[in-house]
Amino acid sequence: MKIGVVGLGYIGSVTAGVLAEAGNEVIGVEIDQKRLDAFKSGEPPIYEPGLKELFGNNKSRLVFSSDYKELTDVEVVFLAVPTPTENGKINLDYVFQAAESVKAVNGRAILVIKSTVVPGTAKKINAKMDMIVVSNPEFTKEGTAVDDTRAPDRVVIGGSDQKALSSVERIWAFTKAPVLKTTNENAEMVKYASNSFLATKISFINEIANLCEKIPGCDVETVAKGMGFDKRISPYFLKAGIGYGGSCFPKDTSALQAFSREIGSPVTIVEAAIEVNSERTQRIVDLLKSEFKEPFSGHTVGVFGLTFKGDTDDTRGSQALKLVEALKSVGFKINVYDPMAKITPERTKRYKTKEECADDSDAIVVATDWGEFKTLSVKDKLVIDAKRILDPTKFNKFKAIGLYG
Ligand code: UGA
C-alpha cells in the first residue's frame, strides 16, 4: 500500500520505518527543513535504537519530503504531529493544520490519527474536513519504539467507516497483535486511560516508597517485587523514583485533567497522581539540604542523567532537569553527566565521563536509569539513588528512594 506519514517525530519516524519494512511504500512529510535534511541524509535527527538501521534497510520504500503534494495519490495518511498542552489544556492546532494540508492535496485519503487527542477530536476533524477519519493511538515507548511498533500488545482502531477500519487493520496485520475495532471516541479514550493508569501506577508506588523510607526494614524495591508476582498487578511500572517525565505522561495526564473538568467529571485519582508526581524532585532537594550545611553554594552536587529516562536523547519533561533547577534555586553548585542529552542546563558544569563528574562533586544523585551508571564506584561521598539502579552494599554513604535509613 502507498502510505503517507505526516510529522517525523519519535512516533512518526518509527511508524514510517516499520511500515516501509512491512512492504509498504511510505512517504514521510516533515516541514522542518533541518530535520528533513537529516532524514534524507540517513542520519535521523533523533536517537531511537534501531531507527537508523530501519531506514537504511528500507531506503527503496521510503521517501522524505516537506511537500504535501507527494501525498496526492496515497490511500492512507497517518498524522503524527505534536499535541502539546498549553496551561494544561491540549492544543490541537497542529493536527487541524496537518489535516487541512492533506485535504488540500488529497481529500479521498483515509486520515489516521496517531497523535494523542482528546475524545471527540476525530469527529471534529471529520466534520470540518469531510474526510474519513480513523483513530489509531500509539502505545510505543521511547527507547524501544521500533520493537514496540513491530510487535505491539494491541492495535486499537476507531471509526465508523467499516471499509476504512479494515484498511487500517490490514496495514497492521503483520504485527499479529490483537485488534480492537471500536468508535473513534473509545479509541481516543483508550490512549488517555492507558497513559493515565500507568502514570497513576508510578505515583502509587512512589507513595509506597515514601512510606518505606520511614519504616525500618522496608525497601520499596522488594515490596514492588512482591506485588508484581500477582498477575493482576503485574511487575511493570512499579519502579519508584523521582517521578514520571517525558513528552507523554505529564502532558496526557494534565490534558485529561482539563478535559474531564471541562465536561464536569474530574478524574480525581489522576489529579492525585499529578500532585504526587510534582513533589518527587523536592524530596531529593530536601534530602540534600539536610545533609549539607548552609550556605549550599559551598557544595557541589553531581547529577547523573538529564534525559527523561535512560536510552534516549530526549529531555522533554525530564524530572532530572527539574531536579537540577530546584537544586540550583537553593544555591547548590551543579555538575552534570549524561551520555546523550543534547542540552546542558545553564550554570552547570558538564563532564565527559561519570568518573570525572563524581570526583569533582561532594554528592551524587543518580536521576536517570542509564545502564552505565550501575558501575559507578564512589567511596566516602554521599550517593543518592533516585532511580534505584545501584547496589546499596557497594557504597559507604548511600541513600535511596524507598529505602529506610
Ligand atoms: C509512554 C507510554 O509508556 C507509552 O505506552 C506511550 O505510547 C507513550 O508514553 C506515548 O504516549 O507516546 P514513554 O513516555 O516513551 O512512553 O516512556 P515510559 O517508559 O512510559 O516512561 C515514562 C516516564 O515514567 C519516565 O520518566 C520513566 O522514568 C518513568 N517511569 C516508568 C517510572 O518512574 N517508573 C516506572 O516503573 C516506569
Coordinates of C-alpha atoms and ligand atoms in Angstrom, one line a residue:
M1 CA 0.0 0.0 0.0
K2 CA 1.1 3.6 -0.5
I3 CA 1.0 5.4 2.8
G4 CA 1.8 8.9 4.0
V5 CA 3.1 9.8 7.4
V6 CA 2.9 13.4 8.4
G7 CA 5.2 14.6 11.2
L8 CA 8.5 12.7 11.7
G9 CA 9.0 13.0 15.4
Y10 CA 9.6 9.9 17.6
I11 CA 6.3 8.3 16.7
G12 CA 6.0 9.3 13.0
S13 CA 9.5 8.3 12.1
V14 CA 9.3 4.9 13.7
T15 CA 5.8 4.3 12.2
A16 CA 7.2 5.3 8.7
G17 CA 10.2 3.0 9.1
V18 CA 8.2 0.0 10.3
L19 CA 5.5 0.4 7.7
A20 CA 8.2 0.5 5.0
E21 CA 9.8 -2.6 6.5
A22 CA 6.4 -4.3 6.2
G23 CA 6.5 -3.8 2.5
N24 CA 4.5 -0.5 2.1
E25 CA 5.6 2.4 0.0
V26 CA 5.9 5.2 2.6
I27 CA 6.1 9.0 2.1
G28 CA 7.2 10.8 5.2
V29 CA 6.3 14.5 5.3
E30 CA 8.3 16.8 7.7
I31 CA 8.0 20.6 7.4
D32 CA 11.1 21.3 9.5
Q33 CA 13.8 21.6 6.8
K34 CA 16.8 20.8 9.1
R35 CA 15.1 17.6 10.4
L36 CA 14.1 16.7 6.9
D37 CA 17.6 17.0 5.6
A38 CA 18.8 14.8 8.4
F39 CA 16.3 12.1 7.5
K40 CA 17.3 12.4 3.8
S41 CA 21.0 12.0 4.7
G42 CA 20.3 8.8 6.5
E43 CA 21.2 10.3 9.9
P44 CA 17.9 10.6 11.8
P45 CA 17.8 13.7 14.0
I46 CA 16.6 11.7 16.9
Y47 CA 18.2 8.8 18.7
E48 CA 16.0 5.7 18.8
P49 CA 17.6 2.3 18.9
G50 CA 17.3 0.5 15.6
L51 CA 15.8 3.5 13.7
K52 CA 18.9 4.4 11.6
E53 CA 19.2 0.7 10.5
L54 CA 15.5 0.5 9.8
F55 CA 15.7 3.5 7.5
G56 CA 18.9 2.2 5.9
N57 CA 17.5 -1.3 5.2
N58 CA 14.3 0.1 3.7
K59 CA 15.6 3.0 1.7
S60 CA 13.9 1.9 -1.5
R61 CA 10.4 2.1 0.0
L62 CA 10.9 5.4 1.9
V63 CA 10.6 8.9 0.6
F64 CA 11.1 12.0 2.8
S65 CA 9.6 15.4 1.7
S66 CA 8.4 18.7 3.0
D67 CA 5.8 18.9 0.2
Y68 CA 2.3 17.7 1.0
K69 CA 1.8 17.3 -2.8
E70 CA 3.7 14.0 -2.5
L71 CA 0.6 12.6 -0.8
T72 CA -1.7 13.2 -3.8
D73 CA -2.2 9.5 -4.6
V74 CA -1.7 7.8 -1.2
E75 CA -4.6 5.7 0.2
V76 CA -3.9 6.4 3.9
V77 CA -2.2 9.2 5.7
F78 CA -1.1 8.8 9.3
L79 CA -0.9 12.1 11.3
A80 CA 1.8 12.0 14.0
V81 CA 2.1 15.7 14.8
P82 CA 2.5 17.1 18.3
T83 CA -0.4 17.8 20.5
P84 CA 1.2 20.0 23.2
T85 CA -0.6 21.3 26.3
E86 CA -0.9 25.0 27.0
N87 CA -1.8 25.8 30.5
G88 CA -2.7 22.2 30.9
K89 CA -5.1 22.2 28.0
I90 CA -4.5 20.3 24.8
N91 CA -3.6 22.4 21.7
L92 CA -5.0 20.7 18.6
D93 CA -3.8 23.4 16.1
Y94 CA -1.1 21.2 14.5
V95 CA -3.5 18.3 14.0
F96 CA -6.1 20.5 12.3
Q97 CA -3.4 22.3 10.2
A98 CA -1.9 19.0 9.1
A99 CA -5.4 17.6 8.2
E100 CA -6.1 20.7 6.2
S101 CA -2.9 20.4 4.3
V102 CA -3.6 16.7 3.4
K103 CA -7.2 17.7 2.4
A104 CA -5.8 20.3 0.1
V105 CA -3.9 17.7 -2.0
N106 CA -5.9 14.5 -1.4
G107 CA -9.4 14.6 0.0
R108 CA -10.0 10.9 -0.6
A109 CA -7.3 9.7 1.7
I110 CA -8.2 8.0 4.9
L111 CA -6.8 10.2 7.7
V112 CA -5.4 8.1 10.6
I113 CA -4.8 10.0 13.8
K114 CA -1.8 8.7 15.6
S115 CA -1.3 11.8 17.7
T116 CA -2.8 11.7 21.2
V117 CA -6.1 13.7 21.0
V118 CA -8.9 14.2 23.5
P119 CA -12.1 12.2 22.8
G120 CA -14.3 13.9 20.2
T121 CA -11.3 15.2 18.1
A122 CA -11.6 12.7 15.3
K123 CA -15.3 13.6 14.8
K124 CA -14.5 17.3 14.7
I125 CA -11.8 16.7 12.1
N126 CA -14.3 14.6 10.1
A127 CA -17.0 17.3 10.3
K128 CA -14.6 20.1 9.4
M129 CA -12.7 18.3 6.6
D130 CA -15.3 16.0 5.3
M131 CA -12.7 13.2 5.2
I132 CA -12.8 9.7 6.6
V133 CA -11.0 9.8 10.0
V134 CA -9.7 6.7 11.8
S135 CA -8.3 6.8 15.3
N136 CA -5.3 4.6 15.8
P137 CA -3.5 5.6 19.0
E138 CA 0.1 4.8 19.7
F139 CA 1.4 2.8 22.6
T140 CA 5.1 2.6 21.9
K141 CA 7.7 3.7 24.4
E142 CA 10.8 5.7 23.6
G143 CA 13.9 3.6 23.7
T144 CA 12.1 0.5 22.5
A145 CA 9.8 2.2 19.9
V146 CA 11.0 0.2 16.9
D147 CA 10.4 -3.2 18.6
D148 CA 7.1 -2.0 20.2
T149 CA 5.8 -0.9 16.8
R150 CA 6.8 -4.2 15.2
A151 CA 5.2 -6.2 17.9
P152 CA 2.6 -4.2 19.9
D153 CA 0.5 -5.6 22.7
R154 CA -2.6 -4.5 20.9
V155 CA -3.8 -2.4 18.0
V156 CA -6.7 -0.1 18.6
I157 CA -8.6 1.2 15.6
G158 CA -11.6 3.6 16.0
G159 CA -14.0 4.9 13.4
S160 CA -17.4 4.4 11.8
D161 CA -16.4 3.6 8.2
Q162 CA -16.1 -0.2 8.2
K163 CA -14.0 -0.2 4.9
A164 CA -11.6 2.3 6.3
L165 CA -11.3 0.3 9.6
S166 CA -10.5 -2.8 7.6
S167 CA -7.8 -1.0 5.5
V168 CA -6.1 0.2 8.7
E169 CA -6.4 -3.3 10.2
R170 CA -4.8 -4.8 7.1
I171 CA -1.9 -2.3 7.5
W172 CA -1.1 -3.6 11.0
A173 CA -1.9 -7.3 10.3
F174 CA 1.8 -8.2 10.1
T175 CA 2.2 -7.4 13.8
K176 CA -0.3 -10.3 14.6
A177 CA -1.4 -8.2 17.6
P178 CA -4.9 -8.5 19.0
V179 CA -7.1 -5.8 17.3
L180 CA -9.9 -3.7 19.0
K181 CA -12.1 -2.1 16.4
T182 CA -14.4 0.4 18.0
T183 CA -15.6 4.0 17.9
N184 CA -13.3 7.0 17.4
E185 CA -14.1 8.2 20.9
N186 CA -13.3 4.8 22.6
A187 CA -10.0 4.6 20.7
E188 CA -9.1 8.2 21.8
M189 CA -10.1 7.4 25.4
V190 CA -8.1 4.1 25.5
K191 CA -5.0 6.1 24.9
Y192 CA -5.7 8.6 27.8
A193 CA -6.9 5.9 30.1
S194 CA -3.8 3.8 29.4
N195 CA -1.2 6.5 29.9
S196 CA -3.1 7.9 33.0
F197 CA -3.3 4.5 34.5
L198 CA 0.4 3.9 34.1
A199 CA 1.2 7.3 35.5
T200 CA -1.1 6.6 38.4
K201 CA 0.7 3.3 39.0
I202 CA 4.0 5.1 39.2
S203 CA 2.7 7.7 41.6
F204 CA 1.2 4.9 43.7
I205 CA 4.5 3.1 44.1
N206 CA 6.2 6.4 44.8
E207 CA 3.8 7.0 47.7
I208 CA 4.6 3.5 49.0
A209 CA 8.3 4.4 48.6
N210 CA 7.7 7.4 50.9
L211 CA 6.2 5.1 53.5
C212 CA 9.0 2.6 53.2
E213 CA 11.6 5.3 53.9
K214 CA 10.0 5.7 57.3
I215 CA 9.8 2.0 58.3
P216 CA 13.0 0.2 59.4
G217 CA 13.4 -2.9 57.4
C218 CA 11.4 -1.7 54.4
D219 CA 12.5 -1.4 50.9
V220 CA 10.1 -0.4 48.1
E221 CA 12.1 -2.5 45.6
T222 CA 11.3 -5.7 47.5
V223 CA 7.7 -4.6 48.1
A224 CA 7.2 -3.9 44.4
K225 CA 8.7 -7.3 43.6
G226 CA 6.3 -9.0 45.9
M227 CA 3.3 -7.1 44.5
G228 CA 4.4 -7.8 40.9
F229 CA 4.1 -11.6 41.2
D230 CA 0.4 -11.1 41.3
K231 CA -0.7 -11.3 37.6
R232 CA -3.5 -8.9 38.3
I233 CA -1.0 -6.3 39.4
S234 CA 2.0 -7.2 37.0
P235 CA 5.6 -6.2 37.7
Y236 CA 5.6 -3.3 35.2
F237 CA 5.6 0.4 36.0
L238 CA 6.2 -0.3 39.7
K239 CA 9.6 1.3 39.7
A240 CA 9.8 4.0 42.3
G241 CA 11.9 7.0 41.5
I242 CA 11.9 10.8 41.0
G243 CA 8.6 10.7 39.2
Y244 CA 7.4 10.2 35.7
G245 CA 8.6 12.6 32.9
G246 CA 8.8 12.6 29.2
S247 CA 6.7 14.0 26.4
C248 CA 3.6 11.9 27.2
F249 CA 2.6 11.2 30.8
P250 CA 2.9 14.8 32.1
K251 CA 1.1 16.1 29.0
D252 CA -1.6 13.5 28.8
T253 CA -2.5 13.4 32.5
S254 CA -2.9 17.2 32.5
A255 CA -4.8 17.2 29.3
L256 CA -7.2 14.5 30.7
Q257 CA -7.5 16.6 33.9
A258 CA -8.5 19.7 32.0
F259 CA -10.8 17.7 29.6
S260 CA -12.6 15.8 32.4
R261 CA -13.1 19.0 34.4
E262 CA -14.5 20.7 31.4
I263 CA -17.1 18.0 30.9
G264 CA -17.9 18.1 34.6
S265 CA -16.4 14.7 35.6
P266 CA -13.0 15.3 37.2
V267 CA -10.8 12.2 37.4
T268 CA -9.7 12.7 41.0
I269 CA -7.3 9.8 41.1
V270 CA -5.3 11.1 38.1
E271 CA -5.3 14.6 39.7
A272 CA -3.7 13.0 42.8
A273 CA -1.2 11.2 40.6
I274 CA -0.2 14.5 39.1
E275 CA 0.2 16.1 42.5
V276 CA 2.3 13.2 43.9
N277 CA 4.5 13.5 40.8
S278 CA 5.0 17.2 41.2
E279 CA 6.5 16.6 44.7
R280 CA 9.1 14.0 43.7
T281 CA 12.1 16.2 42.9
Q282 CA 11.6 18.3 46.1
R283 CA 12.2 15.2 48.2
I284 CA 15.7 14.9 46.8
V285 CA 16.3 18.6 47.3
D286 CA 15.2 18.3 51.0
L287 CA 17.4 15.3 51.5
L288 CA 20.5 17.1 50.2
K289 CA 19.6 20.2 52.3
S290 CA 19.5 18.0 55.4
E291 CA 22.9 16.5 54.6
F292 CA 24.8 19.7 54.0
K293 CA 25.3 22.9 56.0
E294 CA 24.3 26.3 54.6
P295 CA 25.3 28.1 52.5
F296 CA 24.6 25.5 50.0
S297 CA 26.6 27.4 47.4
G298 CA 29.6 25.9 49.1
H299 CA 28.6 22.4 48.0
T300 CA 28.6 20.7 44.6
V301 CA 26.0 18.1 43.6
G302 CA 26.8 15.9 40.6
V303 CA 23.6 15.0 38.8
F304 CA 23.8 11.8 36.8
G305 CA 21.4 11.8 33.9
L306 CA 19.5 14.6 32.2
T307 CA 17.2 12.8 29.8
F308 CA 13.7 11.8 30.9
K309 CA 14.8 8.2 31.1
G310 CA 17.8 6.1 30.0
D311 CA 18.5 5.0 26.4
T312 CA 17.2 8.2 24.8
D313 CA 18.5 11.7 24.0
D314 CA 15.1 13.2 24.8
T315 CA 15.0 15.7 27.6
R316 CA 11.3 16.7 27.2
G317 CA 9.5 16.8 30.6
S318 CA 12.6 15.4 32.3
Q319 CA 12.4 15.2 36.1
A320 CA 16.2 15.2 36.2
L321 CA 16.2 18.7 34.6
K322 CA 13.6 19.8 37.1
L323 CA 15.8 18.5 39.9
V324 CA 18.8 20.4 38.5
E325 CA 16.7 23.7 38.5
A326 CA 15.4 23.0 42.0
L327 CA 18.9 22.4 43.4
K328 CA 20.3 25.5 41.7
S329 CA 17.4 27.6 43.2
V330 CA 18.5 26.7 46.7
G331 CA 22.1 27.5 45.9
F332 CA 23.9 24.2 45.2
K333 CA 26.6 24.2 42.5
I334 CA 25.8 21.6 39.9
N335 CA 27.9 19.2 37.9
V336 CA 26.2 17.0 35.3
Y337 CA 26.9 13.9 33.3
D338 CA 24.7 12.4 30.7
P339 CA 25.9 10.1 27.8
M340 CA 23.5 11.5 25.3
A341 CA 21.4 14.5 26.3
K342 CA 21.5 17.2 23.6
I343 CA 21.1 20.1 26.1
T344 CA 23.1 21.1 29.1
P345 CA 21.3 23.2 31.8
E346 CA 22.6 26.7 32.3
R347 CA 25.1 27.4 35.1
T348 CA 26.1 23.7 35.3
K349 CA 29.4 22.1 34.5
R350 CA 29.1 19.1 32.1
Y351 CA 31.6 16.3 32.2
K352 CA 32.6 13.8 29.6
T353 CA 32.8 10.8 32.0
K354 CA 30.9 9.9 35.1
E355 CA 34.1 9.3 37.0
E356 CA 35.3 12.9 36.5
C357 CA 31.9 14.2 37.4
A358 CA 31.9 12.1 40.6
D359 CA 35.4 13.2 41.5
D360 CA 34.5 16.9 41.3
S361 CA 31.3 16.6 43.3
D362 CA 30.5 16.5 47.0
A363 CA 27.4 14.3 46.5
I364 CA 26.0 12.4 43.6
V365 CA 22.4 11.9 42.6
V366 CA 21.5 9.2 40.1
A367 CA 18.5 10.8 38.4
T368 CA 18.1 8.7 35.2
D369 CA 18.3 5.0 34.7
W370 CA 21.1 4.8 32.3
G371 CA 22.6 1.3 32.4
E372 CA 26.2 2.6 32.6
F373 CA 25.5 4.3 35.9
K374 CA 25.3 0.9 37.6
T375 CA 29.1 0.6 37.5
L376 CA 29.6 3.8 39.5
S377 CA 32.2 3.4 42.1
V378 CA 32.5 6.1 44.8
K379 CA 33.8 5.9 48.3
D380 CA 33.2 8.3 51.2
K381 CA 30.8 10.6 49.2
L382 CA 27.1 10.7 49.6
V383 CA 25.4 8.8 46.7
I384 CA 21.6 9.2 46.3
D385 CA 20.0 6.7 44.1
A386 CA 16.8 8.3 42.9
K387 CA 16.1 5.6 40.3
R388 CA 17.0 2.5 42.3
I389 CA 19.6 1.1 40.0
L390 CA 22.6 0.9 42.3
D391 CA 23.7 -1.9 44.6
P392 CA 23.5 -0.3 48.1
T393 CA 26.2 -2.6 49.5
K394 CA 28.8 -1.0 47.3
F395 CA 28.7 2.4 48.9
N396 CA 29.7 3.8 52.3
K397 CA 27.3 6.7 52.3
F398 CA 24.1 5.8 50.5
K399 CA 20.5 6.9 50.4
A400 CA 17.8 5.7 48.1
I401 CA 14.2 6.4 47.2
G402 CA 12.0 4.0 49.1
L403 CA 14.7 2.6 51.3
Y404 CA 14.8 3.1 55.1
G405 CA 17.8 4.9 56.5
Ligands
UGA1 C1 4.8 6.3 27.4 C2 3.9 5.0 27.5 O1 4.6 4.0 28.2 C3 3.7 4.5 26.1 O2 2.9 3.3 26.1 C4 3.0 5.6 25.2 O3 2.9 5.2 23.9 C5 3.9 6.8 25.2 O4 4.1 7.3 26.6 C6 3.2 7.9 24.4 O5 2.1 8.3 24.9 O6 3.6 8.2 23.3 P1 7.4 7.0 27.2 O7 6.9 8.3 27.6 O8 8.2 6.8 26.0 O9 6.1 6.1 26.9 O10 8.2 6.3 28.4 P2 7.9 5.4 29.6 O11 8.8 4.2 29.5 O12 6.5 5.0 29.8 O13 8.4 6.3 30.8 C7 7.7 7.5 31.2 C8 8.2 8.0 32.5 O14 7.9 7.2 33.6 C9 9.8 8.1 32.5 O15 10.2 9.3 33.1 C10 10.2 6.9 33.4 O16 11.4 7.0 34.0 C11 9.0 6.8 34.4 N1 8.8 5.5 34.9 C12 8.4 4.5 34.2 C13 8.9 5.3 36.3 O17 9.2 6.3 37.1 N2 8.6 4.1 36.9 C14 8.3 3.0 36.1 O18 8.0 2.0 36.7 C15 8.1 3.2 34.7

